[in-house]
């Protein structure tokens, strides 16, 4: 039902209630008025009866006075009786009119009763007047005794009493009516009081009921809607419960509900889109930061490489100039001594030969590094037995220990250890490490080579009893041109271990410094399968 119709119904119900209450009050007022009129009529009737009664008494008195004071009273008797008769006729005519115009049967009946009384009284009064006239005539004739007898018999004990009784009865009937009217009045008053209280209670109840109904039908849905709108304004999508019934508020709530649903759906879509966007942004950020760190790493590598190259060329120049300067100096000194003997010249030449040999080795290493960086070092991988490689190494070691009092001992498993490797390059790496060990081993000590295979890795440990590595050296010995505090029996350029590491890495292997007390221990690990093909220098 529409709100307008609900309001109309509610107001209509209130109007009907008010109309009913007013009608009750009008009826009550009408009844009260009727009672009042009835009482007024009864009062008038009583008043007339009272006057009739006193006139009747006066008439009887005047008639009796005919006997005591004589005919002089005849005029008063006539006057009183005329007055009484006129009054009775007036009452009778009035009652006849009232009966003709009576509003109700009860009133008509009451007036008819009264008319009966009045007609009887009138009849008796006429007769009394006739008796009075006869008594006056008898008194005029001097027949006093006869007149007294008539008075005693017909007036005193007859008509006077009869008229008095009739008037008393009529008065009693009217009094009863007055009492009845008072009783009705009282009941009417009680009814009106009850009606007034009921009206107050009913009116209050109706007002409260109407307020509750309006609150339930209109205020609450509006407040729910207002709250939902506030929530929506603050970004919280709540949905109002649709108002019961299909009124305007119900339809409004339904529309709002649909709108809130649509907004919630859109919010959900937006949230999903935002989440996926955030995921994409996070992924992009991660990939960007990964690229940034890769770029930073590459940049750092390039910077390091640049520094290394700069340092490398400085080191190369220095390493080449030092022996060259020495060679030139020794040659010039020999040339400036004309008296130099053949033995002196031989010694000078032998030193020049040694230094040029050093330079040759240095140039070889530099060339090797240059070729490795250019990817020009070829590897010929094949199934290689480690024991055979070590046998070759031992042949080189014989040359290396020629001028040293150092022995070399090898421990290796009896079973063949086979790997994919370029045996020449592998031998070259091992010789570099062994050369260092021999160079740093004190005279009279042994350098040991321990070969074993465990955990899927081939391991070769080269140990000597020399000064060993400090912690700083262990971290830096694989840098080009790095030389530690111990220069060994034959100083070098600091290129051996970097070259060895590169060679081993091309085989999929590794090299590490393991400090032992006393001495040094360098461990080479290799995979059994080895690696395929060569690679450019990367460090
Ligand atoms: N067995 C060892 N005991 C003690 N120190 C060593 C040992 N092997 C290498 N070193 C230290 O490591 C440094 C670097 O060795 P690396 O073989 O690279 O260069 P080098 O031997 O000095 O010169 P190169 O090998 O180029 O002739 C050496 O200068 C030396 O101080
Ligand atoms: Mg060396």
XYZ file of C-alpha atoms and ligand atoms in Angstrom:
571
model
C 0.000 0.000 0.000
C 1.268 3.487 -0.819
C 2.404 5.736 2.029
C -0.205 8.310 0.959
C -2.920 5.655 1.292
C -1.484 4.527 4.641
C -1.572 8.096 5.874
C -5.114 8.505 4.558
C -6.203 5.284 6.299
C -4.473 6.315 9.531
C -5.971 9.807 9.486
C -9.339 8.402 8.418
C -9.307 5.999 11.378
C -8.498 8.900 13.686
C -11.265 11.009 12.161
C -13.767 8.135 12.557
C -12.719 7.747 16.199
C -13.142 11.466 16.832
C -16.499 11.432 15.031
C -17.686 8.446 17.105
C -16.594 10.182 20.304
C -18.349 13.396 19.264
C -21.476 11.450 18.353
C -21.421 9.787 21.773
C -21.033 13.158 23.401
C -23.861 14.651 21.329
C -26.126 11.745 22.241
C -25.148 12.158 25.883
C -25.790 15.896 25.673
C -29.100 15.292 23.950
C -30.127 12.805 26.619
C -29.010 15.208 29.328
C -30.981 17.968 27.679
C -34.011 15.726 27.464
C -33.699 14.928 31.149
C -33.314 18.611 31.892
C -36.448 19.393 29.897
C -38.283 16.565 31.574
C -37.248 17.903 34.961
C -38.245 21.402 33.919
C -41.639 20.103 32.776
C -42.053 18.180 35.997
C -41.005 21.244 37.943
C -43.570 23.378 36.056
C -46.187 20.726 36.578
C -45.367 20.562 40.284
C -45.520 24.325 40.504
C -48.923 24.358 38.812
C -50.174 21.540 41.029
C -48.910 23.453 44.009
C -50.789 26.567 42.900
C -53.873 24.466 42.182
C -53.564 22.936 45.609
C -53.350 26.322 47.327
C -56.206 27.722 45.170
C -58.287 24.677 46.000
C -57.538 25.101 49.742
C -58.400 28.781 49.480
C -61.633 27.964 47.739
C -62.559 25.470 50.473
C -61.621 28.068 53.095
C -63.707 30.779 51.363
C -66.660 28.387 51.193
C -66.272 27.565 54.895
C -66.074 31.281 55.664
C -69.536 31.669 54.110
C -70.774 29.911 57.235
C -68.809 32.093 59.657
C -68.868 35.584 58.163
C -71.904 35.258 55.899
C -72.726 36.487 52.446
C -70.172 39.243 52.542
C -67.731 36.540 51.446
C -69.836 35.436 48.452
C -67.827 37.562 46.010
C -64.467 36.048 47.125
C -65.923 32.529 46.768
C -67.011 33.296 43.261
C -63.653 34.884 42.406
C -61.570 32.080 43.857
C -63.594 29.416 42.121
C -63.370 31.326 38.818
C -59.626 31.668 39.224
C -59.187 27.979 40.069
C -61.362 26.873 37.194
C -59.538 29.164 34.794
C -56.184 27.824 36.001
C -57.406 24.220 35.669
C -58.726 24.874 32.192
C -55.462 26.514 31.292
C -53.521 23.469 32.524
C -55.896 21.159 30.698
C -55.526 23.069 27.421
C -51.780 23.140 27.846
C -51.716 19.376 28.402
C -53.847 18.818 25.340
C -51.386 20.873 23.284
C -48.461 18.970 24.800
C -50.055 15.643 23.968
C -50.617 16.788 20.404
C -46.983 17.873 20.047
C -45.366 15.240 22.305
C -41.912 14.124 21.116
C -42.224 10.622 22.505
C -44.837 8.104 23.472
C -43.648 8.220 27.080
C -44.177 11.989 27.238
C -47.515 11.657 25.547
C -48.574 8.970 28.011
C -47.343 11.016 30.966
C -49.242 14.085 29.745
C -52.321 11.969 29.100
C -52.189 10.664 32.686
C -51.850 14.187 33.981
C -54.744 15.295 31.735
C -56.895 12.603 33.276
C -56.046 13.902 36.767
C -56.709 17.481 35.761
C -60.064 16.638 34.120
C -61.194 14.777 37.256
C -59.992 17.675 39.445
C -61.749 20.118 37.096
C -64.942 18.105 37.354
C -64.714 18.051 41.151
C -63.847 21.742 41.262
C -66.901 22.596 39.106
C -69.011 20.577 41.479
C -67.373 22.321 44.463
C -68.089 25.697 42.874
C -71.746 24.660 42.400
C -71.894 23.601 46.076
C -70.410 26.942 47.065
C -73.110 28.721 45.018
C -75.867 26.615 46.613
C -74.459 27.250 50.104
C -74.400 30.984 49.380
C -78.029 30.788 48.267
C -78.979 28.837 51.452
C -77.097 31.374 53.621
C -78.962 34.163 51.802
C -82.245 32.369 52.588
C -81.167 32.067 56.245
C -80.922 28.328 56.071
C -77.605 28.264 57.780
C -77.953 24.827 59.294
C -78.749 23.232 55.963
C -75.786 25.012 54.410
C -73.525 23.765 57.221
C -74.705 20.211 56.698
C -74.018 20.419 53.024
C -70.572 21.835 53.781
C -69.712 19.137 56.309
C -71.003 16.274 54.177
C -70.117 17.347 50.634
C -67.183 19.750 51.113
C -65.299 19.015 54.278
C -65.588 15.249 54.143
C -66.224 15.019 50.388
C -64.947 17.079 47.529
C -62.227 18.957 49.394
C -60.602 15.735 50.554
C -61.137 14.185 47.127
C -59.530 17.160 45.354
C -56.694 17.203 47.877
C -56.116 13.474 47.365
C -56.199 13.909 43.582
C -53.718 16.767 43.787
C -51.476 14.761 46.141
C -51.563 11.809 43.794
C -50.732 14.041 40.819
C -47.951 15.675 42.830
C -46.636 12.252 43.879
C -46.611 11.141 40.227
C -44.686 14.253 39.238
C -42.295 13.827 42.153
C -41.689 10.271 41.007
C -40.948 11.590 37.562
C -38.547 14.182 38.977
C -36.792 11.515 41.006
C -36.630 9.325 37.918
C -35.177 12.240 35.946
C -32.603 12.890 38.696
C -31.725 9.225 38.687
C -31.352 9.293 34.925
C -29.285 12.476 35.227
C -26.981 10.756 37.706
C -26.601 7.740 35.443
C -26.029 10.026 32.491
C -23.354 11.901 34.414
C -21.660 8.604 35.292
C -21.871 7.547 31.668
C -20.404 10.857 30.540
C -17.570 10.550 33.054
C -16.821 7.018 31.871
C -17.053 8.244 28.301
C -14.639 11.088 29.010
C -12.121 8.712 30.640
C -12.556 6.221 27.799
C -12.099 9.027 25.321
C -8.853 10.111 26.982
C -7.572 6.514 27.147
C -8.746 5.649 23.634
C -7.435 8.909 22.202
C -4.042 8.467 23.877
C -3.916 4.834 22.751
C -4.857 5.777 19.231
C -2.281 8.580 19.138
C 0.460 6.275 20.468
C -0.641 3.510 18.098
C -0.644 5.911 15.164
C 2.798 7.200 16.194
C 4.105 3.606 16.462
C 2.569 2.654 13.142
C 4.013 5.769 11.499
C 7.370 5.040 13.141
C 7.318 1.466 11.873
C 5.990 2.238 8.434
C 7.765 5.514 7.721
C 10.368 6.678 10.258
C 12.310 3.436 10.663
C 12.670 2.661 6.948
C 13.675 6.285 6.350
C 16.264 6.138 9.148
C 17.596 2.787 7.836
C 17.805 4.330 4.397
C 19.524 7.442 5.777
C 22.053 5.281 7.644
C 22.725 3.258 4.490
C 23.187 6.489 2.513
C 25.601 7.801 5.196
C 27.526 4.519 5.055
C 27.628 4.733 1.286
C 28.922 8.301 1.563
C 31.722 7.079 3.801
C 32.628 4.303 1.397
C 30.961 1.457 3.276
C 28.492 -0.323 1.074
C 25.735 -1.566 3.362
C 22.347 -2.582 2.121
C 19.110 -1.462 3.830
C 16.536 -4.127 4.536
C 13.722 -3.431 2.085
C 10.682 -2.029 3.908
C 7.817 -4.517 4.133
C 5.043 -3.919 1.635
C 5.269 -2.345 -1.740
C 5.028 1.308 -0.703
C 7.212 4.131 -1.980
C 9.776 3.524 0.788
C 9.851 -0.187 -0.011
C 10.466 0.592 -3.663
C 13.052 3.217 -2.727
C 14.823 0.693 -0.452
C 14.695 -1.938 -3.212
C 16.196 0.528 -5.719
C 18.826 1.540 -3.166
C 19.520 -2.130 -2.528
C 20.034 -2.715 -6.242
C 22.279 0.350 -6.418
C 24.282 -0.780 -3.362
C 24.648 -4.230 -4.924
C 25.891 -2.690 -8.150
C 28.324 -0.483 -6.231
C 29.505 -3.477 -4.166
C 29.991 -5.429 -7.398
C 31.912 -2.547 -8.916
C 33.931 -2.164 -5.741
C 34.714 -5.884 -5.864
C 35.779 -5.546 -9.509
C 37.832 -2.486 -8.641
C 39.415 -4.316 -5.719
C 40.229 -7.294 -7.946
C 41.640 -4.967 -10.598
C 43.597 -3.052 -7.957
C 44.926 -6.318 -6.469
C 45.984 -7.627 -9.865
C 47.462 -4.197 -10.628
C 49.338 -4.299 -7.336
C 50.553 -7.803 -8.146
C 51.686 -6.577 -11.564
C 53.318 -3.518 -10.007
C 55.001 -5.727 -7.399
C 56.173 -8.103 -10.128
C 57.398 -5.210 -12.257
C 59.034 -3.634 -9.221
C 60.662 -6.948 -8.319
C 61.807 -7.480 -11.880
C 62.978 -3.861 -12.071
C 64.830 -4.136 -8.792
C 66.250 -7.460 -10.006
C 67.334 -5.775 -13.212
C 68.621 -2.833 -11.246
C 70.642 -5.087 -9.004
C 71.797 -7.025 -12.086
C 72.766 -3.741 -13.712
C 74.435 -2.590 -10.512
C 76.267 -5.903 -10.304
C 77.221 -5.633 -13.981
C 78.279 -2.043 -13.427
C 80.303 -3.035 -10.389
C 81.811 -5.887 -12.389
C 82.641 -3.543 -15.229
C 84.093 -1.004 -12.819
C 86.111 -3.747 -11.191
C 87.119 -5.048 -14.602
C 88.169 -1.584 -15.620
C 90.112 -1.143 -12.403
C 91.578 -4.608 -12.883
C 92.558 -3.794 -16.451
C 94.141 -0.523 -15.424
C 95.916 -2.247 -12.616
C 96.725 -5.135 -14.959
C 98.440 -2.931 -17.502
C 100.303 -1.064 -14.779
C 101.386 -4.398 -13.309
C 102.321 -5.778 -16.732
C 104.405 -2.712 -17.530
C 106.075 -2.910 -14.174
C 106.708 -6.662 -14.416
C 108.189 -6.307 -17.879
C 110.238 -3.175 -17.175
C 111.870 -4.566 -14.038
C 113.682 -7.507 -15.676
C 114.327 -5.459 -18.825
C 115.987 -2.709 -16.755
C 118.060 -5.337 -14.980
C 119.060 -6.983 -18.256
C 120.038 -3.673 -19.826
C 121.902 -2.608 -16.710
C 123.921 -5.851 -16.554
C 124.688 -5.686 -20.283
C 125.845 -2.051 -20.026
C 128.001 -2.814 -16.990
C 129.609 -5.735 -18.880
C 130.240 -3.559 -21.926
C 131.801 -0.772 -19.854
C 134.380 -3.158 -18.362
C 137.030 -3.776 -21.076
C 139.035 -5.875 -18.729
C 136.085 -8.192 -17.980
C 137.030 -11.788 -18.163
C 135.183 -14.466 -20.037
C 133.960 -15.828 -16.721
C 132.516 -12.412 -15.817
C 130.812 -12.152 -19.159
C 129.488 -15.712 -18.786
C 128.009 -14.882 -15.415
C 126.435 -11.723 -16.813
C 125.034 -13.672 -19.749
C 123.696 -16.372 -17.457
C 121.863 -13.738 -15.360
C 120.558 -12.128 -18.513
C 119.381 -15.586 -19.652
C 117.638 -16.233 -16.302
C 115.913 -12.859 -16.345
C 114.887 -13.211 -19.973
C 113.547 -16.679 -19.080
C 111.448 -15.011 -16.357
C 110.251 -12.469 -18.898
C 109.473 -15.264 -21.323
C 107.390 -17.070 -18.734
C 105.629 -13.814 -17.884
C 104.932 -13.095 -21.543
C 103.658 -16.680 -21.916
C 101.291 -16.205 -19.006
C 100.115 -12.854 -20.323
C 99.585 -14.325 -23.734
C 97.640 -17.196 -22.176
C 95.443 -14.790 -20.252
C 94.852 -12.687 -23.361
C 93.907 -15.752 -25.383
C 91.703 -17.117 -22.630
C 89.810 -13.843 -22.477
C 89.422 -13.903 -26.250
C 88.100 -17.474 -26.043
C 91.035 -18.645 -28.080
C 92.180 -21.391 -25.745
C 90.996 -24.674 -27.161
C 90.152 -27.609 -24.913
C 90.250 -31.185 -26.126
C 88.029 -33.013 -23.680
C 88.204 -36.762 -23.543
C 87.946 -39.570 -21.010
C 91.036 -39.094 -18.957
C 92.518 -41.178 -16.192
C 93.594 -38.987 -13.302
C 96.522 -41.263 -12.416
C 97.967 -40.744 -15.919
C 97.666 -36.953 -15.526
C 99.498 -37.165 -12.198
C 102.251 -39.258 -13.838
C 102.797 -36.456 -16.380
C 102.760 -33.908 -13.528
C 105.475 -35.902 -11.756
C 107.673 -35.661 -14.845
C 107.348 -31.848 -14.791
C 107.926 -31.898 -11.045
C 111.301 -33.571 -11.601
C 112.399 -30.456 -13.484
C 110.904 -28.187 -10.813
C 112.721 -29.902 -7.947
C 116.004 -30.027 -9.758
C 117.521 -27.180 -7.810
C 115.562 -27.813 -4.576
C 116.017 -30.281 -1.737
C 112.334 -31.175 -1.768
C 110.750 -34.572 -2.336
C 107.327 -35.273 -3.738
C 105.095 -38.062 -2.560
C 101.845 -39.133 -4.178
C 99.022 -41.123 -2.609
C 96.299 -42.282 -4.940
C 93.730 -45.082 -5.087
C 94.677 -48.246 -6.895
C 91.510 -48.181 -9.012
C 91.448 -45.840 -11.988
C 89.779 -42.448 -11.518
C 88.362 -41.361 -14.846
C 86.955 -38.004 -15.824
C 86.146 -35.928 -18.895
C 89.033 -33.523 -19.211
C 91.692 -31.989 -21.422
C 94.701 -33.777 -19.863
C 97.212 -31.107 -20.964
C 95.213 -28.213 -19.493
C 94.476 -30.207 -16.336
C 98.172 -31.014 -15.977
C 98.976 -27.314 -16.522
C 96.679 -26.307 -13.609
C 98.067 -28.955 -11.257
C 101.653 -28.008 -12.098
C 100.943 -24.357 -11.210
C 99.762 -25.423 -7.742
C 102.628 -27.936 -7.351
C 105.144 -25.311 -8.508
C 103.950 -23.003 -5.726
C 104.177 -25.793 -3.151
C 107.701 -26.742 -4.212
C 108.713 -23.108 -4.294
C 107.464 -22.477 -0.712
C 108.436 -25.843 0.810
C 111.489 -25.646 3.115
C 114.518 -27.690 2.156
C 114.443 -31.267 3.245
C 110.658 -31.431 3.389
C 108.150 -33.260 1.242
C 105.335 -32.001 -0.895
C 102.418 -34.421 -0.971
C 99.761 -35.042 -3.570
C 96.662 -36.858 -2.226
C 94.132 -38.103 -4.770
C 90.788 -39.629 -3.837
C 87.187 -39.782 -5.022
C 84.317 -39.372 -2.578
C 80.755 -38.128 -2.678
C 80.753 -37.982 -6.459
C 83.699 -35.575 -6.568
C 87.373 -36.134 -7.449
C 89.642 -34.391 -4.980
C 93.350 -33.647 -5.237
C 95.058 -31.984 -2.264
C 98.542 -30.437 -2.666
C 100.262 -29.853 0.707
C 103.583 -28.477 1.737
C 105.317 -27.555 4.981
C 106.017 -23.964 4.052
C 104.739 -20.737 5.698
C 101.160 -21.303 4.507
C 98.574 -18.623 3.788
C 97.365 -15.837 5.990
C 93.614 -15.204 6.082
C 93.993 -12.147 3.844
C 96.085 -14.102 1.362
C 93.631 -16.979 1.260
C 90.932 -14.492 0.178
C 93.028 -12.729 -2.454
C 95.473 -15.196 -4.003
C 93.192 -15.777 -7.006
C 93.410 -12.113 -8.025
C 95.784 -11.416 -10.909
C 99.206 -10.093 -9.921
C 98.496 -10.653 -6.238
C 101.505 -11.849 -4.367
C 101.571 -12.724 -0.715
C 104.171 -12.094 1.929
C 105.957 -15.312 1.100
C 107.657 -15.051 -2.304
C 108.945 -18.630 -2.341
C 112.259 -19.843 -3.789
C 111.408 -18.374 -7.174
C 109.419 -15.163 -7.112
C 106.620 -14.810 -9.619
C 104.213 -12.329 -11.107
C 101.125 -13.516 -9.206
C 99.393 -15.011 -12.255
C 99.703 -18.745 -11.488
C 96.715 -19.344 -9.243
C 94.271 -17.175 -11.311
C 95.242 -19.169 -14.406
C 94.863 -22.468 -12.501
C 91.419 -21.504 -11.242
C 90.262 -20.553 -14.754
C 91.539 -23.841 -16.174
C 89.816 -25.877 -13.448
C 86.562 -23.973 -13.842
C 86.593 -24.878 -17.540
C 86.525 -28.488 -16.337
C 83.552 -27.771 -14.016
C 85.896 -27.921 -11.054
C 87.118 -25.562 -8.354
C 90.169 -24.673 -6.319
C 90.276 -23.560 -2.679
C 92.861 -22.708 -0.049
C 92.635 -24.911 3.050
C 94.928 -23.629 5.741
C 96.871 -26.249 7.664
C 99.229 -25.770 10.553
C 102.007 -25.827 9.607
C 102.143 -25.333 5.853
C 99.717 -24.824 3.021
C 97.068 -27.101 1.599
C 95.420 -26.317 -1.749
C 92.429 -28.469 -2.713
C 91.330 -29.101 -6.284
C 87.897 -30.657 -6.837
C 86.624 -31.982 -10.155
C 83.423 -33.645 -11.336
C 83.863 -37.161 -12.678
C 82.263 -36.274 -16.022
C 84.247 -33.064 -16.576
C 82.937 -30.260 -18.794
C 82.433 -30.030 -22.561
C 84.200 -27.368 -24.633
C 86.147 -24.276 -23.698
C 85.022 -20.890 -22.434
C 86.263 -17.345 -22.263
C 87.944 -15.907 -19.196
C 85.306 -14.536 -16.862
C 87.009 -13.266 -13.710
N 102.240 -23.127 -1.258
C 102.276 -21.840 -0.930
N 102.707 -21.471 0.305
C 102.727 -20.162 0.683
N 102.312 -19.151 -0.119
C 101.915 -19.447 -1.360
C 101.844 -20.784 -1.831
N 101.364 -20.787 -3.090
C 101.160 -19.483 -3.417
N 101.505 -18.690 -2.380
C 101.309 -17.222 -2.325
O 100.387 -16.877 -3.283
C 100.910 -15.907 -4.171
C 100.315 -16.061 -5.537
O 100.726 -17.253 -6.121
P 100.725 -17.338 -7.616
O 101.140 -18.714 -8.010
O 99.498 -16.846 -8.190
O 101.797 -16.310 -8.035
P 103.368 -16.451 -7.907
O 103.679 -17.821 -7.586
O 103.793 -15.419 -7.009
O 103.804 -16.077 -9.367
P 103.680 -16.963 -10.671
O 103.026 -18.203 -10.260
O 102.934 -16.144 -11.595
O 105.066 -17.217 -11.134
C 102.310 -16.094 -4.113
O 102.995 -14.854 -4.400
C 102.568 -16.522 -2.687
O 102.729 -15.417 -1.831
Mg 103.099 -19.452 -8.701
